[in-house]
Amino acid sequence: MINKIGVLTSGGDAPGMNAAIRGVTRYAIEKGLEVTGIIRGYEGLLSHEIMPLNRRSVGAIIHRGGTMLRTARCLEFLEEETQKKAADYIREQEMDALVVIGGDGSMRGAQALSRLGIPTIVIPGTIDNDMGGTEYTVGFDTAVNTVLESVNKIRDTAFSHDRVAVIEVMGRHAGFIALYAGMAAGAEAVLVPEHEVSLEDLCTHLNESHRMKKMSSIVIVAEGAAKGADVVDYIKGHTYLEPTLTVLGYVQRGGSPSAKDAIMASLFAEKAIDSLLAGTYNCVIGQIGERIVATPYTEAERLHFPLDENMYRLVLALGR
């Protein structure tokens, strides 16, 4: 029987994490549970940094970026002895289950604890939108809108000076941010890790567009597809066009969550608590189709949702 839960955020921060903490805390209390917040993720379990959470302690955070519980990457947690120490501390604090908010690495940590007998459940929080077991991760929509706002401003300068604006965005292993922002911004091209990058083809595409009297272009590059600086150098060396580079960096992780991210974080939190109370744990909460579901870790690892290939082709078709 579950009477007390712990909640932590781990890995890279994402807009909407605070909304998820708020949702977990207040819905758990509504269901009669006690809630403990763990500071700085798995590292906090090892350094024994915890705090009780109540309705007031999570007030006025739904609109804030980052995470009030802080976050950290804990390489120590890869070691089995370290995991056992964390599991022992969870038992010592009489936590009956642990809710983890984070990405793939955070889920692996939750899996390790589950193998040691600690019931865990993961709420997907990462701007990259690349976790198994869900089509949507908290933080993705905000990141796309942050990129879109920046691209729209950069386009003004590109148009004024007849330039090609190359914009490097996050996405080491997945190109969701680049693709969705490119589609929304009307980019001429997007480069994503899921497709082999041909800078020769990119230059051909840009030259064709400019022959059709398009005097400026936007190229969005996911960091895992190519380095923005390499793209700029290649365009300079193989066309008459004038490229510029903007690397957006950590600005994509910050800021207030969009309405969609705040809502999804709250709905995922509700599902997480309901699942734990129903005896369904060692799962990742996710959206599949129109449903919010709890998928066992082993199944989630095999359940990945690829980039929308039609959207990828459409960006190129509409970008000339």
CSV table of C-alpha atoms in Angstrom, one decimal:
chain,number,residue,atom,x,y,z
A,1,MET,CA,0.0,0.0,0.0
A,2,ILE,CA,1.3,3.5,-0.9
A,3,ASN,CA,1.1,6.2,1.7
A,4,LYS,CA,4.1,8.3,0.9
A,5,ILE,CA,5.9,9.1,-2.3
A,6,GLY,CA,9.1,10.9,-3.3
A,7,VAL,CA,9.4,13.1,-6.4
A,8,LEU,CA,12.6,14.3,-8.2
A,9,THR,CA,13.6,15.9,-11.5
A,10,SER,CA,16.7,14.6,-13.3
A,11,GLY,CA,18.9,15.3,-16.3
A,12,GLY,CA,18.4,18.4,-18.4
A,13,ASP,CA,15.7,20.8,-17.3
A,14,ALA,CA,12.6,21.4,-19.5
A,15,PRO,CA,9.8,23.9,-19.3
A,16,GLY,CA,6.8,22.3,-17.6
A,17,MET,CA,8.8,20.4,-15.0
A,18,ASN,CA,7.5,22.7,-12.3
A,19,ALA,CA,4.0,22.1,-13.5
A,20,ALA,CA,4.6,18.4,-13.2
A,21,ILE,CA,6.0,18.8,-9.7
A,22,ARG,CA,2.9,20.8,-8.8
A,23,GLY,CA,0.6,18.3,-10.3
A,24,VAL,CA,2.2,15.3,-8.6
A,25,THR,CA,2.2,17.0,-5.2
A,26,ARG,CA,-1.3,18.4,-5.2
A,27,TYR,CA,-3.0,15.4,-6.8
A,28,ALA,CA,-1.2,13.0,-4.4
A,29,ILE,CA,-2.3,15.1,-1.4
A,30,GLU,CA,-5.8,15.1,-2.8
A,31,LYS,CA,-5.6,11.3,-2.8
A,32,GLY,CA,-4.4,11.2,0.8
A,33,LEU,CA,-0.6,10.7,0.2
A,34,GLU,CA,2.4,12.4,1.8
A,35,VAL,CA,4.9,13.9,-0.6
A,36,THR,CA,8.7,14.4,-0.2
A,37,GLY,CA,10.7,16.4,-2.7
A,38,ILE,CA,14.2,15.2,-3.5
A,39,ILE,CA,16.7,18.0,-4.3
A,40,ARG,CA,19.0,17.7,-7.3
A,41,GLY,CA,17.7,14.4,-8.6
A,42,TYR,CA,19.5,11.1,-8.0
A,43,GLU,CA,22.4,13.1,-6.5
A,44,GLY,CA,20.0,14.3,-3.8
A,45,LEU,CA,19.2,10.7,-2.9
A,46,LEU,CA,22.9,10.1,-2.2
A,47,SER,CA,23.5,13.4,-0.3
A,48,HIS,CA,20.2,13.1,1.6
A,49,GLU,CA,18.7,16.4,0.4
A,50,ILE,CA,15.0,16.2,0.8
A,51,MET,CA,12.1,18.5,1.7
A,52,PRO,CA,8.4,17.9,2.5
A,53,LEU,CA,6.1,19.2,-0.1
A,54,ASN,CA,2.6,20.5,0.5
A,55,ARG,CA,0.0,22.5,-1.5
A,56,ARG,CA,1.6,25.9,-0.6
A,57,SER,CA,5.2,24.9,-1.3
A,58,VAL,CA,4.3,24.2,-4.9
A,59,GLY,CA,2.2,27.3,-5.3
A,60,ALA,CA,3.0,29.9,-8.0
A,61,ILE,CA,5.4,27.5,-9.9
A,62,ILE,CA,3.2,26.3,-12.8
A,63,HIS,CA,4.2,29.2,-14.9
A,64,ARG,CA,7.9,29.1,-14.0
A,65,GLY,CA,10.6,27.5,-16.2
A,66,GLY,CA,13.4,25.2,-14.8
A,67,THR,CA,12.7,23.1,-11.7
A,68,MET,CA,12.2,24.2,-8.1
A,69,LEU,CA,13.7,20.8,-7.0
A,70,ARG,CA,16.8,21.6,-9.1
A,71,THR,CA,18.4,18.9,-11.2
A,72,ALA,CA,21.8,17.3,-11.8
A,73,ARG,CA,23.5,14.6,-13.9
A,74,CYS,CA,24.8,11.9,-11.5
A,75,LEU,CA,27.3,9.5,-13.2
A,76,GLU,CA,27.8,7.8,-9.9
A,77,PHE,CA,24.3,6.4,-10.2
A,78,LEU,CA,25.4,4.1,-13.0
A,79,GLU,CA,27.1,2.0,-10.3
A,80,GLU,CA,25.1,-0.8,-8.6
A,81,GLU,CA,26.4,-0.1,-5.2
A,82,THR,CA,25.4,3.6,-5.5
A,83,GLN,CA,21.9,2.5,-6.6
A,84,LYS,CA,21.6,0.2,-3.5
A,85,LYS,CA,22.5,3.1,-1.3
A,86,ALA,CA,19.8,5.2,-2.8
A,87,ALA,CA,17.3,2.4,-2.5
A,88,ASP,CA,18.2,2.0,1.2
A,89,TYR,CA,17.7,5.7,1.8
A,90,ILE,CA,14.3,5.7,0.1
A,91,ARG,CA,13.2,2.9,2.4
A,92,GLU,CA,14.8,4.6,5.4
A,93,GLN,CA,12.6,7.7,4.7
A,94,GLU,CA,9.6,5.4,4.4
A,95,MET,CA,8.8,6.4,0.8
A,96,ASP,CA,6.7,3.8,-0.8
A,97,ALA,CA,7.3,4.9,-4.4
A,98,LEU,CA,9.3,7.4,-6.4
A,99,VAL,CA,8.1,9.7,-9.2
A,100,VAL,CA,10.9,10.7,-11.6
A,101,ILE,CA,10.5,13.6,-14.0
A,102,GLY,CA,13.1,13.6,-16.8
A,103,GLY,CA,14.3,12.0,-20.0
A,104,ASP,CA,15.9,8.7,-21.1
A,105,GLY,CA,18.8,8.8,-18.6
A,106,SER,CA,16.3,9.5,-15.8
A,107,MET,CA,14.2,6.5,-16.8
A,108,ARG,CA,17.3,4.3,-16.7
A,109,GLY,CA,17.9,5.4,-13.1
A,110,ALA,CA,14.2,4.7,-12.2
A,111,GLN,CA,14.6,1.2,-13.8
A,112,ALA,CA,17.6,0.5,-11.7
A,113,LEU,CA,15.7,1.4,-8.5
A,114,SER,CA,12.7,-0.7,-9.6
A,115,ARG,CA,15.0,-3.7,-9.9
A,116,LEU,CA,16.0,-3.2,-6.3
A,117,GLY,CA,12.3,-3.3,-5.2
A,118,ILE,CA,11.5,0.4,-5.3
A,119,PRO,CA,8.2,1.1,-7.2
A,120,THR,CA,9.0,3.9,-9.6
A,121,ILE,CA,7.1,5.8,-12.4
A,122,VAL,CA,8.5,8.3,-14.9
A,123,ILE,CA,6.9,11.4,-16.3
A,124,PRO,CA,8.7,12.3,-19.6
A,125,GLY,CA,10.3,15.7,-19.3
A,126,THR,CA,12.7,16.6,-22.1
A,127,ILE,CA,12.6,19.2,-24.9
A,128,ASP,CA,13.9,16.7,-27.4
A,129,ASN,CA,10.7,14.7,-27.6
A,130,ASP,CA,12.7,11.5,-28.1
A,131,MET,CA,11.7,9.2,-25.3
A,132,GLY,CA,10.4,5.6,-25.7
A,133,GLY,CA,6.8,4.9,-24.7
A,134,THR,CA,5.4,8.3,-25.6
A,135,GLU,CA,4.7,10.5,-28.6
A,136,TYR,CA,5.0,13.6,-26.5
A,137,THR,CA,7.4,14.8,-23.8
A,138,VAL,CA,6.9,17.8,-21.5
A,139,GLY,CA,8.9,20.8,-22.6
A,140,PHE,CA,8.9,20.1,-26.4
A,141,ASP,CA,6.1,22.5,-27.4
A,142,THR,CA,7.7,25.4,-25.4
A,143,ALA,CA,11.1,24.7,-27.0
A,144,VAL,CA,9.6,24.7,-30.5
A,145,ASN,CA,7.9,28.0,-29.8
A,146,THR,CA,11.1,29.5,-28.4
A,147,VAL,CA,12.9,28.6,-31.5
A,148,LEU,CA,10.1,29.9,-33.7
A,149,GLU,CA,10.2,33.3,-32.0
A,150,SER,CA,13.9,33.5,-32.5
A,151,VAL,CA,13.7,32.4,-36.1
A,152,ASN,CA,11.1,35.0,-37.0
A,153,LYS,CA,13.3,37.7,-35.6
A,154,ILE,CA,16.4,36.4,-37.4
A,155,ARG,CA,14.4,36.2,-40.7
A,156,ASP,CA,13.9,40.0,-40.6
A,157,THR,CA,17.6,40.6,-40.7
A,158,ALA,CA,18.1,37.8,-43.3
A,159,PHE,CA,15.5,39.4,-45.6
A,160,SER,CA,16.9,42.9,-45.1
A,161,HIS,CA,20.4,41.9,-46.1
A,162,ASP,CA,19.6,39.1,-48.7
A,163,ARG,CA,21.3,36.4,-46.6
A,164,VAL,CA,21.0,32.8,-45.7
A,165,ALA,CA,20.4,32.4,-42.0
A,166,VAL,CA,21.7,29.1,-40.6
A,167,ILE,CA,20.2,28.5,-37.1
A,168,GLU,CA,21.6,25.6,-35.0
A,169,VAL,CA,19.1,24.2,-32.5
A,170,MET,CA,19.2,21.4,-29.9
A,171,GLY,CA,18.6,17.8,-30.9
A,172,ARG,CA,21.6,15.5,-30.5
A,173,HIS,CA,19.9,12.3,-31.4
A,174,ALA,CA,16.5,13.5,-32.7
A,175,GLY,CA,15.4,16.3,-35.0
A,176,PHE,CA,11.9,17.0,-33.7
A,177,ILE,CA,12.7,20.6,-32.6
A,178,ALA,CA,14.4,21.4,-35.9
A,179,LEU,CA,11.6,19.9,-38.0
A,180,TYR,CA,8.6,21.4,-36.1
A,181,ALA,CA,10.2,24.8,-35.8
A,182,GLY,CA,11.2,24.7,-39.5
A,183,MET,CA,7.7,23.8,-40.5
A,184,ALA,CA,6.1,26.6,-38.4
A,185,ALA,CA,8.7,29.2,-39.5
A,186,GLY,CA,8.6,28.3,-43.2
A,187,ALA,CA,12.2,27.4,-43.3
A,188,GLU,CA,13.8,26.6,-46.7
A,189,ALA,CA,15.5,23.5,-45.3
A,190,VAL,CA,16.0,21.5,-42.1
A,191,LEU,CA,18.9,19.2,-41.3
A,192,VAL,CA,18.1,16.4,-38.8
A,193,PRO,CA,20.1,13.4,-37.5
A,194,GLU,CA,17.5,11.0,-38.9
A,195,HIS,CA,18.5,11.8,-42.5
A,196,GLU,CA,22.0,11.7,-43.9
A,197,VAL,CA,23.1,15.3,-44.5
A,198,SER,CA,24.2,16.3,-48.0
A,199,LEU,CA,25.5,19.8,-47.9
A,200,GLU,CA,25.9,19.6,-51.7
A,201,ASP,CA,22.1,19.0,-52.0
A,202,LEU,CA,21.4,21.8,-49.6
A,203,CYS,CA,23.4,24.2,-51.7
A,204,THR,CA,21.6,23.1,-54.8
A,205,HIS,CA,18.3,23.6,-53.0
A,206,LEU,CA,19.3,27.1,-51.9
A,207,ASN,CA,20.6,28.1,-55.4
A,208,GLU,CA,17.3,27.0,-57.0
A,209,SER,CA,15.3,29.0,-54.5
A,210,HIS,CA,17.4,32.1,-55.1
A,211,ARG,CA,17.1,31.7,-58.9
A,212,MET,CA,13.4,31.9,-58.3
A,213,LYS,CA,14.0,35.4,-56.8
A,214,LYS,CA,14.0,34.2,-53.2
A,215,MET,CA,16.5,36.6,-51.8
A,216,SER,CA,16.9,35.2,-48.3
A,217,SER,CA,16.6,31.7,-46.7
A,218,ILE,CA,16.3,30.0,-43.3
A,219,VAL,CA,18.2,26.7,-42.7
A,220,ILE,CA,17.5,25.1,-39.3
A,221,VAL,CA,20.2,22.5,-38.2
A,222,ALA,CA,19.8,20.1,-35.4
A,223,GLU,CA,23.1,19.9,-33.5
A,224,GLY,CA,23.2,16.1,-34.0
A,225,ALA,CA,22.9,16.4,-37.8
A,226,ALA,CA,25.8,18.9,-38.4
A,227,LYS,CA,27.6,21.7,-36.8
A,228,GLY,CA,26.2,25.0,-37.8
A,229,ALA,CA,29.6,26.5,-38.4
A,230,ASP,CA,30.4,23.7,-40.9
A,231,VAL,CA,27.2,24.3,-42.8
A,232,VAL,CA,28.0,28.1,-43.1
A,233,ASP,CA,31.6,27.3,-44.3
A,234,TYR,CA,30.3,24.9,-46.9
A,235,ILE,CA,27.7,27.4,-48.2
A,236,LYS,CA,30.4,30.1,-48.4
A,237,GLY,CA,32.7,27.8,-50.3
A,238,HIS,CA,30.2,26.5,-52.8
A,239,THR,CA,27.7,29.3,-53.6
A,240,TYR,CA,27.7,33.0,-54.0
A,241,LEU,CA,25.2,33.3,-51.1
A,242,GLU,CA,26.0,35.1,-47.8
A,243,PRO,CA,25.3,32.8,-44.8
A,244,THR,CA,25.2,33.8,-41.2
A,245,LEU,CA,25.1,31.5,-38.1
A,246,THR,CA,23.1,31.7,-34.9
A,247,VAL,CA,23.4,29.0,-32.3
A,248,LEU,CA,20.4,29.2,-30.0
A,249,GLY,CA,21.8,27.0,-27.2
A,250,TYR,CA,20.3,26.9,-23.7
A,251,VAL,CA,17.7,29.6,-24.4
A,252,GLN,CA,15.6,26.7,-25.8
A,253,ARG,CA,15.4,25.1,-22.3
A,254,GLY,CA,14.3,28.2,-20.5
A,255,GLY,CA,11.1,30.2,-20.1
A,256,SER,CA,7.6,29.7,-18.9
A,257,PRO,CA,5.9,26.6,-20.3
A,258,SER,CA,3.4,26.9,-23.1
A,259,ALA,CA,-0.2,26.2,-22.4
A,260,LYS,CA,0.2,22.8,-23.9
A,261,ASP,CA,3.2,21.8,-21.8
A,262,ALA,CA,1.6,23.1,-18.6
A,263,ILE,CA,-1.6,21.1,-19.4
A,264,MET,CA,0.2,17.9,-20.4
A,265,ALA,CA,2.5,18.0,-17.3
A,266,SER,CA,-0.7,18.1,-15.1
A,267,LEU,CA,-2.4,15.3,-17.0
A,268,PHE,CA,0.8,13.2,-16.8
A,269,ALA,CA,1.0,13.8,-13.1
A,270,GLU,CA,-2.6,12.7,-12.6
A,271,LYS,CA,-2.0,9.5,-14.5
A,272,ALA,CA,1.2,8.8,-12.6
A,273,ILE,CA,-0.5,9.0,-9.2
A,274,ASP,CA,-3.5,7.1,-10.3
A,275,SER,CA,-1.3,4.3,-11.7
A,276,LEU,CA,0.7,4.0,-8.5
A,277,LEU,CA,-2.5,3.8,-6.4
A,278,ALA,CA,-3.8,1.1,-8.8
A,279,GLY,CA,-0.6,-0.9,-8.3
A,280,THR,CA,0.7,-0.1,-11.8
A,281,TYR,CA,4.3,1.0,-11.5
A,282,ASN,CA,7.7,0.6,-13.1
A,283,CYS,CA,6.2,2.4,-16.1
A,284,VAL,CA,6.7,5.6,-18.1
A,285,ILE,CA,3.6,7.8,-18.5
A,286,GLY,CA,3.0,8.9,-22.1
A,287,GLN,CA,0.7,10.1,-24.7
A,288,ILE,CA,0.0,7.5,-27.5
A,289,GLY,CA,-2.6,8.7,-29.9
A,290,GLU,CA,-5.3,10.6,-27.9
A,291,ARG,CA,-4.7,8.5,-24.8
A,292,ILE,CA,-2.5,9.0,-21.8
A,293,VAL,CA,-1.1,5.6,-20.8
A,294,ALA,CA,1.3,3.9,-18.5
A,295,THR,CA,3.8,1.7,-20.4
A,296,PRO,CA,6.1,-0.8,-18.7
A,297,TYR,CA,9.8,0.2,-19.0
A,298,THR,CA,10.7,-2.9,-21.0
A,299,GLU,CA,8.0,-2.2,-23.5
A,300,ALA,CA,8.7,1.5,-23.7
A,301,GLU,CA,12.3,0.8,-24.6
A,302,ARG,CA,11.0,-0.8,-27.8
A,303,LEU,CA,8.3,1.7,-28.5
A,304,HIS,CA,9.8,4.7,-30.3
A,305,PHE,CA,7.9,7.1,-32.5
A,306,PRO,CA,9.9,8.3,-35.5
A,307,LEU,CA,10.1,11.7,-37.1
A,308,ASP,CA,7.1,12.5,-39.4
A,309,GLU,CA,8.6,11.8,-42.8
A,310,ASN,CA,5.8,13.5,-44.7
A,311,MET,CA,6.4,16.7,-42.7
A,312,TYR,CA,10.1,16.5,-43.5
A,313,ARG,CA,9.4,16.3,-47.2
A,314,LEU,CA,6.8,19.0,-47.0
A,315,VAL,CA,9.2,21.5,-45.4
A,316,LEU,CA,11.5,21.1,-48.5
A,317,ALA,CA,8.6,21.3,-50.9
A,318,LEU,CA,7.1,24.4,-49.4
A,319,GLY,CA,10.5,26.1,-48.7
A,320,ARG,CA,11.4,27.0,-52.3
